[in-house]
Amino acid sequence: MYLSLQKRSRLWMKISEACVLGFAMLLVMGHLASAMDVTVLSKMNALNGTNVRLSCTFNSCYKIENSKFSMNWTYKECHNCTNVTFLQYKHKWIYPKDHQFEGRVNFTGNLNKNDVSVTIKNIQIDDSGLFTCEVKNPPDRQQGRGVIDFNVITEVPPERDSTIAVIIGASVGGFLAVLILILVVVKCVRRRKKQELISDEQKIEEEGKMDGEGGTEEGTKCQ
Ligand SMILES: *[C@@H]1O[C@H](CO)[C@@H](O)[C@H](O)[C@H]1NC(C)=O
Ligand SMILES: *[C@@H]1O[C@H](CO)[C@@H](O)[C@H](O)[C@H]1NC(C)=O
Ligand SMILES: *[C@@H]1O[C@H](CO)[C@@H](O)[C@H](O)[C@H]1NC(C)=O
């Protein structure tokens, strides 16, 4: 009676485990089937005056057909600001005009590799804001989008400098510490050997040697 109860509860455990697992798999599969994942860096820092590649790639269940595929690269200065489209794909690449990025935009992706990255030349302070990469690839029903929180800086942040300094300092310090340790160990071993030798010899000789070297203190320290 006791055994069968245990068996039954084990069976129930297994069934419920399988249910949970199955449910999780369903969720994952549903997610894969429905979502068109767009991958961007959610946060980017760029140095004033540099050329910056805004990377954007996507997954789609369907191969790209140039006649159906479409995408927009847009920019807005703040969450509540107006959107500016600075690169668009609709049958072909379109570079809209009359905006702050005019003449600085280059497509640097590869449509065959689901890569719609763009490069902006000569980044300016007021290019800070939100860049959005939006992709439609029918018959994929879902539209994918990725948003980059883009921040332009005028100098290399001091944090990085100090981390490098800390790394260099730590390595040099660590190296020195190891070196000193090795020296101390070698010295101690030598002294111990010497003392063993000395203890085998006569006391008069020992005194003479130690005085001559002046290392009586260290000799006792290392024992
Ligand atoms: C941005 O960089 C340019 C040189 O690339 C420099 O002349 C300019 O002063 C910089 N702007 C700011 C605000 O630091
Ligand atoms: C791109 O923008 C155009 C017009 O603003 C819009 O009609 C189209 O649906 C957008 N495409 C994507 C993929 O967001
Ligand atoms: C966004 O802009 C609208 C007007 O265009 C304004 O009414 C609203 O308060 C703004 N929201 C924020 C969060 O700034």
XYZ file of N, CA and C and ligand atoms in Angstrom:
711
model
N 0.845 -1.204 0.000
C 0.000 0.000 0.000
C 0.875 1.247 0.000
N 1.876 1.255 0.906
C 2.781 2.401 1.020
C 3.557 2.605 -0.287
N 4.054 1.499 -0.837
C 4.854 1.565 -2.067
C 4.036 2.089 -3.234
N 2.846 1.567 -3.348
C 2.026 1.958 -4.497
C 1.677 3.447 -4.434
N 1.506 3.934 -3.201
C 1.227 5.366 -3.038
C 2.415 6.185 -3.554
N 3.613 5.738 -3.145
C 4.814 6.437 -3.558
C 4.942 6.436 -5.085
N 4.679 5.259 -5.656
C 4.762 5.140 -7.116
C 3.783 6.083 -7.786
N 2.583 6.135 -7.201
C 1.553 6.972 -7.815
C 1.974 8.448 -7.794
N 2.509 8.858 -6.633
C 2.888 10.274 -6.535
C 4.046 10.582 -7.495
N 4.944 9.588 -7.669
C 6.050 9.786 -8.617
C 5.501 9.947 -10.031
N 4.521 9.126 -10.353
C 3.909 9.185 -11.685
C 3.296 10.564 -11.905
N 2.597 11.053 -10.858
C 1.973 12.379 -10.973
C 3.018 13.458 -11.192
N 4.128 13.313 -10.460
C 5.220 14.277 -10.615
C 5.690 14.306 -12.054
N 5.878 13.094 -12.600
C 6.392 12.994 -13.969
C 5.416 13.612 -14.954
N 4.149 13.331 -14.743
C 3.129 13.861 -15.668
C 3.119 15.381 -15.608
N 3.158 15.920 -14.385
C 3.098 17.379 -14.285
C 4.371 18.016 -14.846
N 5.511 17.335 -14.629
C 6.756 17.845 -15.212
C 6.657 17.907 -16.732
N 6.148 16.836 -17.299
C 6.015 16.761 -18.756
C 5.082 17.863 -19.259
N 4.019 18.114 -18.499
C 3.067 19.151 -18.886
C 3.742 20.508 -18.916
N 4.473 20.799 -17.839
C 5.164 22.096 -17.750
C 6.139 22.242 -18.905
N 6.897 21.169 -19.153
C 7.896 21.186 -20.226
C 7.230 21.427 -21.579
N 6.150 20.697 -21.802
C 5.427 20.824 -23.070
C 4.896 22.227 -23.262
N 4.360 22.775 -22.180
C 3.799 24.123 -22.231
C 4.892 25.139 -22.554
N 6.048 24.975 -21.902
C 7.178 25.878 -22.140
C 7.623 25.795 -23.598
N 7.691 24.564 -24.118
C 8.105 24.382 -25.509
C 7.123 25.052 -26.456
N 5.861 24.917 -26.145
C 4.819 25.541 -26.968
C 5.014 27.058 -27.002
N 5.256 27.617 -25.823
C 5.455 29.063 -25.716
C 6.639 29.505 -26.579
N 7.755 28.755 -26.438
C 8.961 29.100 -27.186
C 8.697 29.015 -28.685
N 8.047 27.910 -29.098
C 7.775 27.725 -30.519
C 6.848 28.813 -31.041
N 5.856 29.145 -30.248
C 4.929 30.196 -30.634
C 5.656 31.510 -30.815
N 6.582 31.750 -29.906
C 7.359 32.981 -29.977
C 8.194 33.019 -31.262
N 8.853 31.893 -31.547
C 9.695 31.823 -32.742
C 8.863 32.006 -34.006
N 7.668 31.434 -33.996
C 6.844 31.473 -35.191
C 6.259 32.862 -35.420
N 5.929 33.559 -34.345
C 5.193 34.806 -34.530
C 6.098 36.024 -34.605
N 7.185 36.015 -33.839
C 7.972 37.238 -33.740
C 8.997 37.327 -34.856
N 9.164 38.542 -35.356
C 10.248 38.794 -36.289
C 11.271 39.568 -35.481
N 12.304 38.869 -35.071
C 13.271 39.481 -34.164
C 14.211 40.408 -34.906
N 14.285 41.613 -34.399
C 15.238 42.584 -34.928
C 16.299 42.798 -33.858
N 17.538 42.663 -34.259
C 18.631 42.785 -33.288
C 19.414 44.075 -33.507
N 19.432 44.898 -32.480
C 20.261 46.114 -32.479
C 20.915 46.217 -31.103
N 21.884 47.078 -30.996
C 22.412 47.414 -29.675
C 21.423 48.391 -29.064
N 20.930 48.113 -27.867
C 19.909 48.991 -27.299
C 20.515 50.302 -26.824
N 21.825 50.307 -26.587
C 22.481 51.528 -26.137
C 23.834 51.660 -26.820
N 24.100 52.858 -27.358
C 25.385 53.078 -28.022
C 25.945 54.434 -27.644
N 27.253 54.476 -27.456
C 27.956 55.740 -27.266
C 28.868 55.940 -28.463
N 28.960 57.183 -28.955
C 29.841 57.455 -30.081
C 30.574 58.759 -29.838
N 31.774 58.809 -30.376
C 32.604 59.996 -30.202
C 32.302 61.006 -31.312
N 32.143 62.233 -30.936
C 31.936 63.350 -31.856
C 32.974 63.331 -32.980
N 32.500 63.443 -34.223
C 33.407 63.503 -35.366
C 33.721 62.167 -36.008
N 33.302 61.055 -35.399
C 33.606 59.724 -35.956
C 32.476 59.237 -36.863
N 32.769 58.192 -37.636
C 31.739 57.524 -38.432
C 31.225 56.346 -37.622
N 29.915 56.220 -37.551
C 29.357 55.185 -36.677
C 28.444 54.258 -37.466
N 28.667 52.960 -37.295
C 27.816 51.973 -37.950
C 26.729 51.548 -36.977
N 25.483 51.783 -37.372
C 24.344 51.343 -36.564
C 23.940 49.975 -37.095
N 24.271 48.963 -36.317
C 24.031 47.599 -36.762
C 22.577 47.206 -36.537
N 21.980 46.553 -37.527
C 20.603 46.049 -37.391
C 20.453 44.797 -38.248
N 20.124 43.693 -37.597
C 19.878 42.443 -38.319
C 18.531 41.892 -37.882
N 17.954 41.009 -38.673
C 16.648 40.467 -38.303
C 16.526 39.004 -38.710
N 15.585 38.339 -38.047
C 15.247 36.955 -38.393
C 13.861 36.943 -38.996
N 13.708 36.243 -40.092
C 12.387 36.108 -40.683
C 12.213 34.672 -41.135
N 10.959 34.209 -41.109
C 10.703 32.835 -41.542
C 10.750 32.748 -43.064
N 10.760 33.885 -43.730
C 10.711 33.878 -45.191
C 11.937 34.555 -45.788
N 12.325 34.060 -46.927
C 13.444 34.650 -47.644
C 13.023 36.025 -48.163
N 13.972 36.926 -48.236
C 13.642 38.288 -48.670
C 13.319 38.314 -50.164
N 12.169 38.916 -50.458
C 11.844 39.194 -51.863
C 11.885 40.701 -52.027
N 12.733 41.152 -52.923
C 12.959 42.593 -53.066
C 11.680 43.381 -53.314
N 10.701 42.745 -53.957
C 9.475 43.478 -54.280
C 8.565 43.622 -53.061
N 8.743 42.729 -52.069
C 7.851 42.767 -50.904
C 8.506 43.359 -49.677
N 9.813 43.151 -49.571
C 10.535 43.609 -48.389
C 10.516 45.139 -48.299
N 10.419 45.636 -47.063
C 10.543 47.085 -46.878
C 11.133 47.375 -45.509
N 11.820 48.471 -45.407
C 12.382 48.857 -44.110
C 12.544 50.369 -44.020
N 12.578 50.870 -42.793
C 12.818 52.286 -42.519
C 13.852 52.433 -41.415
N 14.778 53.329 -41.620
C 15.644 53.786 -40.541
C 15.131 55.168 -40.157
N 14.730 55.340 -38.911
C 14.219 56.645 -38.489
C 14.978 57.151 -37.269
N 14.857 58.442 -37.055
C 15.528 59.084 -35.935
C 14.560 60.039 -35.258
N 14.613 60.109 -33.942
C 13.935 61.189 -33.227
C 14.789 61.594 -32.038
N 14.764 62.878 -31.766
C 15.676 63.408 -30.761
C 15.277 62.965 -29.354
N 13.971 62.843 -29.120
C 13.495 62.395 -27.806
C 12.279 61.501 -28.013
N 11.796 60.891 -26.940
C 10.661 59.975 -27.042
C 9.442 60.655 -27.648
N 9.309 61.930 -27.354
C 8.111 62.662 -27.752
C 8.344 63.516 -29.003
N 9.530 63.426 -29.565
C 9.850 64.273 -30.723
C 9.339 63.641 -32.020
N 9.389 64.411 -33.096
C 8.896 63.904 -34.376
C 9.930 62.983 -35.016
N 9.428 61.970 -35.741
C 10.270 60.993 -36.408
C 10.790 61.537 -37.732
N 12.057 61.274 -38.021
C 12.635 61.623 -39.315
C 13.112 60.324 -39.961
N 12.660 60.050 -41.186
C 13.146 58.872 -41.896
C 14.355 59.280 -42.733
N 15.503 58.659 -42.462
C 16.701 59.044 -43.222
C 17.192 57.961 -44.172
N 16.610 56.762 -44.076
C 16.910 55.712 -45.066
C 15.710 54.784 -45.154
N 15.349 54.438 -46.373
C 14.160 53.627 -46.573
C 14.408 52.612 -47.680
N 13.828 51.419 -47.503
C 13.841 50.468 -48.621
C 12.410 50.180 -49.052
N 12.154 50.455 -50.311
C 10.859 50.129 -50.892
C 11.134 49.901 -52.373
N 11.314 48.646 -52.726
C 11.741 48.234 -54.070
C 13.198 48.597 -54.324
N 13.670 49.663 -53.693
C 15.086 50.073 -53.829
C 15.433 50.931 -52.617
N 16.705 51.256 -52.483
C 17.120 52.106 -51.378
C 16.793 53.556 -51.695
N 16.159 54.231 -50.733
C 15.776 55.629 -50.899
C 16.435 56.432 -49.786
N 17.110 57.509 -50.164
C 17.737 58.399 -49.190
C 16.942 59.702 -49.139
N 15.995 59.847 -48.192
C 15.213 61.080 -48.102
C 16.123 62.284 -47.823
N 15.633 63.471 -48.198
C 16.457 64.683 -48.034
C 15.889 65.597 -46.951
N 16.571 66.711 -46.766
C 16.145 67.755 -45.820
C 16.041 67.265 -44.381
N 17.132 66.768 -43.884
C 17.206 66.420 -42.460
C 18.658 66.522 -42.042
N 18.912 66.395 -40.764
C 20.263 66.633 -40.245
C 21.306 65.623 -40.733
N 20.843 64.449 -41.235
C 21.800 63.413 -41.654
C 22.079 63.440 -43.156
N 21.457 64.375 -43.850
C 21.580 64.426 -45.309
C 23.052 64.428 -45.727
N 23.384 63.518 -46.633
C 24.755 63.433 -47.146
C 25.698 62.662 -46.235
N 25.190 62.192 -45.097
C 26.066 61.459 -44.161
C 25.643 60.006 -43.989
N 24.641 59.567 -44.770
C 24.054 58.233 -44.578
C 24.539 57.268 -45.656
N 24.972 56.088 -45.245
C 25.402 55.039 -46.170
C 24.867 53.691 -45.715
N 24.233 52.958 -46.617
C 23.826 51.591 -46.286
C 25.078 50.719 -46.246
N 25.321 50.058 -45.116
C 26.513 49.209 -44.993
C 26.143 47.798 -44.559
N 24.911 47.386 -44.863
C 24.479 46.032 -44.523
C 24.570 45.124 -45.728
N 23.804 44.037 -45.667
C 23.762 43.083 -46.765
C 22.399 42.393 -46.695
N 21.523 42.770 -47.647
C 20.145 42.244 -47.598
C 20.116 40.722 -47.663
N 21.060 40.117 -48.385
C 21.083 38.655 -48.499
C 21.376 37.987 -47.163
N 21.955 38.776 -46.249
C 22.263 38.228 -44.925
C 21.352 38.826 -43.856
N 20.210 39.357 -44.270
C 19.247 39.966 -43.334
C 19.893 41.059 -42.486
N 20.806 41.765 -43.107
C 21.538 42.819 -42.399
C 21.215 44.160 -43.059
N 20.585 45.054 -42.294
C 20.203 46.362 -42.838
C 20.932 47.487 -42.089
N 22.178 47.220 -41.725
C 22.958 48.208 -40.975
C 23.226 49.443 -41.823
N 23.407 50.557 -41.123
C 23.649 51.829 -41.792
C 24.823 52.518 -41.095
N 25.573 53.310 -41.867
C 26.677 54.070 -41.272
C 26.400 55.564 -41.411
N 26.551 56.287 -40.314
C 26.393 57.742 -40.314
C 27.780 58.344 -40.157
N 28.101 59.218 -41.096
C 29.446 59.818 -41.076
C 29.477 61.055 -40.193
N 30.648 61.363 -39.706
C 30.924 62.601 -38.969
C 29.843 62.920 -37.934
N 29.732 62.080 -36.955
C 28.708 62.215 -35.910
C 28.834 63.557 -35.182
N 27.696 64.201 -34.995
C 27.651 65.506 -34.324
C 26.971 65.379 -32.959
N 27.208 66.375 -32.116
C 26.627 66.354 -30.771
C 25.099 66.204 -30.834
N 24.461 66.948 -31.754
C 22.983 66.888 -31.774
C 22.457 65.680 -32.561
N 23.307 64.676 -32.831
C 22.820 63.411 -33.391
C 22.384 62.460 -32.272
N 22.569 62.867 -31.045
C 22.102 62.042 -29.917
C 20.587 61.892 -29.999
N 20.096 60.723 -29.660
C 18.652 60.498 -29.689
C 18.332 59.030 -29.892
N 17.164 58.755 -30.472
C 16.703 57.379 -30.653
C 16.678 57.018 -32.130
N 17.430 55.988 -32.498
C 17.415 55.485 -33.870
C 16.570 54.216 -33.899
N 15.692 54.118 -34.889
C 14.815 52.956 -34.983
C 14.980 52.278 -36.338
N 15.125 50.967 -36.267
C 15.245 50.132 -37.462
C 13.956 49.312 -37.548
N 13.144 49.555 -38.586
C 11.850 48.875 -38.720
C 11.832 48.050 -39.993
N 11.412 46.806 -39.863
C 11.497 45.879 -40.993
C 10.168 45.167 -41.223
N 9.769 45.093 -42.486
C 8.615 44.278 -42.881
C 9.067 43.324 -43.967
N 8.754 42.043 -43.765
C 9.139 41.068 -44.784
C 7.986 40.127 -45.071
N 6.963 40.600 -45.835
C 5.835 39.724 -46.158
C 6.337 38.492 -46.904
N 5.698 37.329 -46.716
C 4.431 37.127 -45.993
C 4.559 37.055 -44.471
N 5.712 37.301 -43.907
C 5.801 37.420 -42.457
C 4.850 38.522 -42.028
N 3.883 38.163 -41.156
C 2.882 39.163 -40.812
C 3.429 40.195 -39.853
N 4.332 39.706 -38.980
C 4.856 40.610 -37.962
C 5.809 41.618 -38.560
N 5.769 42.795 -37.963
C 6.749 43.815 -38.321
C 7.760 43.862 -37.186
N 9.026 43.913 -37.532
C 10.043 43.943 -36.483
C 10.626 45.330 -36.327
N 11.004 45.632 -35.091
C 11.661 46.929 -34.893
C 12.649 46.867 -33.748
N 13.728 47.621 -33.914
C 14.737 47.727 -32.860
C 15.067 49.183 -32.649
N 15.218 49.556 -31.378
C 15.491 50.963 -31.054
C 16.866 51.075 -30.392
N 17.643 52.036 -30.881
C 18.977 52.293 -30.318
C 18.948 53.626 -29.581
N 19.298 53.572 -28.323
C 19.440 54.802 -27.531
C 20.869 55.299 -27.761
N 20.968 56.346 -28.575
C 22.261 56.778 -29.099
C 22.744 58.041 -28.391
N 23.979 57.990 -27.926
C 24.522 59.097 -27.145
C 25.874 59.521 -27.707
N 25.997 60.806 -28.058
C 27.254 61.300 -28.610
C 28.072 61.945 -27.498
N 29.326 61.555 -27.417
C 30.210 62.118 -26.387
C 31.356 62.860 -27.068
N 31.894 63.860 -26.387
C 32.948 64.672 -27.004
C 34.340 64.180 -26.643
N 34.441 63.438 -25.568
C 35.749 62.903 -25.177
C 35.592 61.447 -24.802
N 36.711 60.742 -24.809
C 36.693 59.383 -24.287
C 36.396 59.506 -22.794
N 35.370 58.798 -22.311
C 35.004 58.954 -20.902
C 36.165 58.602 -19.974
N 36.338 59.368 -18.900
C 37.466 59.133 -17.989
C 37.413 57.767 -17.312
N 36.194 57.200 -17.212
C 36.074 55.880 -16.555
C 36.972 54.863 -17.241
N 36.916 54.894 -18.584
C 37.669 53.903 -19.333
C 39.158 54.081 -19.059
N 39.597 55.368 -19.058
C 40.993 55.659 -18.764
C 41.396 55.054 -17.426
N 40.525 55.290 -16.422
C 40.891 54.826 -15.087
C 40.857 53.305 -15.015
N 39.931 52.657 -15.783
C 39.937 51.182 -15.751
C 41.227 50.661 -16.336
N 41.666 51.290 -17.434
C 42.928 50.846 -18.039
C 44.060 51.070 -17.042
N 44.032 52.231 -16.386
C 45.073 52.526 -15.392
C 45.050 51.483 -14.282
N 43.835 51.148 -13.847
C 43.706 50.158 -12.773
C 44.231 48.810 -13.236
N 43.889 48.446 -14.473
C 44.341 47.152 -15.003
C 45.866 47.126 -15.079
N 46.437 48.203 -15.643
C 47.897 48.265 -15.758
C 48.523 48.243 -14.362
N 47.984 49.083 -13.474
C 48.502 49.142 -12.106
C 48.440 47.788 -11.439
N 47.310 47.121 -11.593
C 47.124 45.822 -10.941
C 48.098 44.803 -11.515
N 48.300 44.832 -12.847
C 49.202 43.835 -13.436
C 50.619 44.083 -12.981
N 51.034 45.363 -13.038
C 52.405 45.681 -12.620
C 52.585 45.321 -11.147
N 51.596 45.735 -10.336
C 51.654 45.445 -8.904
C 51.703 43.953 -8.645
N 50.859 43.209 -9.337
C 50.807 41.757 -9.175
C 52.127 41.125 -9.557
N 52.681 41.598 -10.690
C 53.963 41.071 -11.168
C 55.049 41.315 -10.127
N 55.085 42.552 -9.608
C 56.091 42.900 -8.601
C 55.927 42.038 -7.357
N 54.663 41.865 -6.935
C 54.401 41.068 -5.738
C 54.928 39.648 -5.917
N 54.656 39.070 -7.091
C 55.107 37.707 -7.369
C 56.632 37.651 -7.369
N 57.232 38.677 -8.007
C 58.688 38.743 -8.082
C 59.291 38.789 -6.683
N 58.735 39.655 -5.829
C 59.243 39.813 -4.468
C 59.092 38.501 -3.701
N 57.926 37.864 -3.889
C 57.668 36.599 -3.208
C 58.725 35.568 -3.602
N 58.983 35.491 -4.920
C 59.970 34.528 -5.418
C 61.335 34.824 -4.806
N 61.710 36.116 -4.816
C 63.005 36.510 -4.268
C 63.110 36.103 -2.805
N 62.039 36.384 -2.050
C 62.045 36.068 -0.624
C 62.192 34.562 -0.417
N 61.428 33.797 -1.186
C 61.471 32.339 -1.045
C 62.869 31.829 -1.361
N 63.430 32.318 -2.495
C 64.765 31.880 -2.903
C 65.778 32.216 -1.809
N 65.655 33.437 -1.288
C 66.582 33.887 -0.260
C 66.484 32.977 0.965
N 65.257 32.693 1.385
C 65.033 31.875 2.572
C 65.596 30.480 2.380
N 65.328 29.917 1.190
C 65.816 28.563 0.928
C 67.329 28.558 1.008
N 67.944 29.581 0.396
C 69.408 29.671 0.401
C 69.931 29.773 1.821
N 69.262 30.647 2.596
C 69.728 30.878 3.961
C 69.591 29.589 4.768
N 68.479 28.912 4.592
C 68.240 27.690 5.345
C 69.311 26.661 5.018
N 69.613 26.560 3.712
C 70.641 25.610 3.282
C 71.972 25.963 3.930
N 72.255 27.275 3.900
C 73.511 27.755 4.454
C 73.574 27.401 5.938
N 72.454 27.610 6.627
C 72.431 27.373 8.068
C 72.584 25.900 8.381
N 71.987 25.073 7.545
C 72.130 23.636 7.747
C 73.601 23.242 7.638
N 74.220 23.845 6.620
C 75.648 23.617 6.423
C 76.419 24.059 7.659
N 76.056 25.281 8.100
C 76.759 25.896 9.217
C 76.639 25.036 10.468
N 75.414 24.546 10.730
C 75.197 23.785 11.956
C 76.024 22.498 11.961
N 76.354 22.039 10.761
C 77.208 20.863 10.679
C 78.655 21.200 11.038
N 79.009 22.471 10.803
C 80.380 22.884 11.069
C 80.540 23.376 12.507
N 81.737 23.884 12.745
C 82.017 24.324 14.117
C 81.450 25.715 14.366
N 81.228 26.004 15.658
C 80.580 27.244 16.032
C 81.443 28.471 15.713
N 82.662 28.342 15.833
C 83.576 29.472 15.621
C 83.453 29.969 14.175
N 83.429 29.009 13.265
C 83.329 29.351 11.856
C 82.013 30.073 11.577
N 80.964 29.559 12.154
C 79.627 30.117 11.942
C 79.574 31.589 12.332
N 80.100 31.858 13.513
C 80.085 33.240 14.003
C 80.813 34.158 13.038
N 81.932 33.704 12.604
C 82.745 34.495 11.680
C 81.971 34.819 10.410
N 81.330 33.825 9.840
C 80.580 34.007 8.579
C 79.437 34.994 8.753
N 78.646 34.766 9.809
C 77.459 35.590 10.013
C 77.837 37.041 10.219
N 78.887 37.258 10.973
C 79.325 38.632 11.220
C 79.762 39.288 9.925
N 80.478 38.524 9.160
C 80.983 39.060 7.899
C 79.843 39.473 6.973
N 78.780 38.683 6.958
C 77.660 38.972 6.053
C 76.702 39.982 6.650
N 76.640 39.986 7.949
C 75.716 40.903 8.627
C 74.270 40.495 8.430
N 74.018 39.224 8.263
C 72.629 38.810 7.956
C 72.058 37.912 9.021
N 72.426 38.108 10.231
C 71.946 37.242 11.298
C 70.431 37.370 11.461
N 69.959 38.593 11.366
C 68.533 38.859 11.568
C 67.669 38.117 10.539
N 68.021 38.313 9.281
C 67.240 37.695 8.212
C 67.261 36.187 8.341
N 68.412 35.683 8.754
C 68.556 34.240 8.901
C 67.552 33.686 9.899
N 67.344 34.397 10.971
C 66.416 33.892 11.972
C 64.973 34.112 11.521
N 64.729 35.207 10.809
C 63.394 35.516 10.308
C 62.853 34.405 9.435
N 63.694 33.903 8.576
C 63.230 32.964 7.573
C 63.066 31.543 8.091
N 63.443 31.288 9.345
C 63.343 29.914 9.856
C 61.968 29.495 10.254
C 33.337 67.876 -32.287
O 34.477 67.475 -33.002
C 35.043 68.433 -33.819
C 36.229 67.828 -34.520
O 35.933 66.556 -34.993
C 35.461 69.636 -33.026
O 35.960 70.627 -33.860
C 34.299 70.146 -32.271
O 34.706 71.204 -31.439
C 33.679 69.065 -31.447
N 32.500 69.580 -30.792
C 32.389 69.583 -29.486
C 31.143 70.162 -28.957
O 33.224 69.115 -28.749
C 8.153 53.048 -43.554
O 7.579 54.318 -43.589
C 6.509 54.414 -44.506
C 6.042 55.850 -44.556
O 6.459 56.578 -43.459
C 5.396 53.478 -44.080
O 4.323 53.539 -44.987
C 5.932 52.060 -44.038
O 4.955 51.197 -43.531
C 7.151 51.991 -43.154
N 7.726 50.674 -43.266
C 8.139 50.001 -42.204
C 8.765 48.705 -42.442
O 8.013 50.430 -41.071
C 4.451 65.096 -25.720
O 4.026 66.151 -26.582
C 2.690 66.526 -26.436
C 2.372 67.609 -27.454
O 2.859 67.283 -28.705
C 2.416 67.019 -25.019
O 1.061 67.299 -24.862
C 2.829 65.928 -24.043
O 2.700 66.403 -22.727
C 4.246 65.530 -24.276
N 4.599 64.423 -23.402
C 5.732 64.389 -22.725
C 5.941 63.199 -21.865
O 6.567 65.258 -22.805
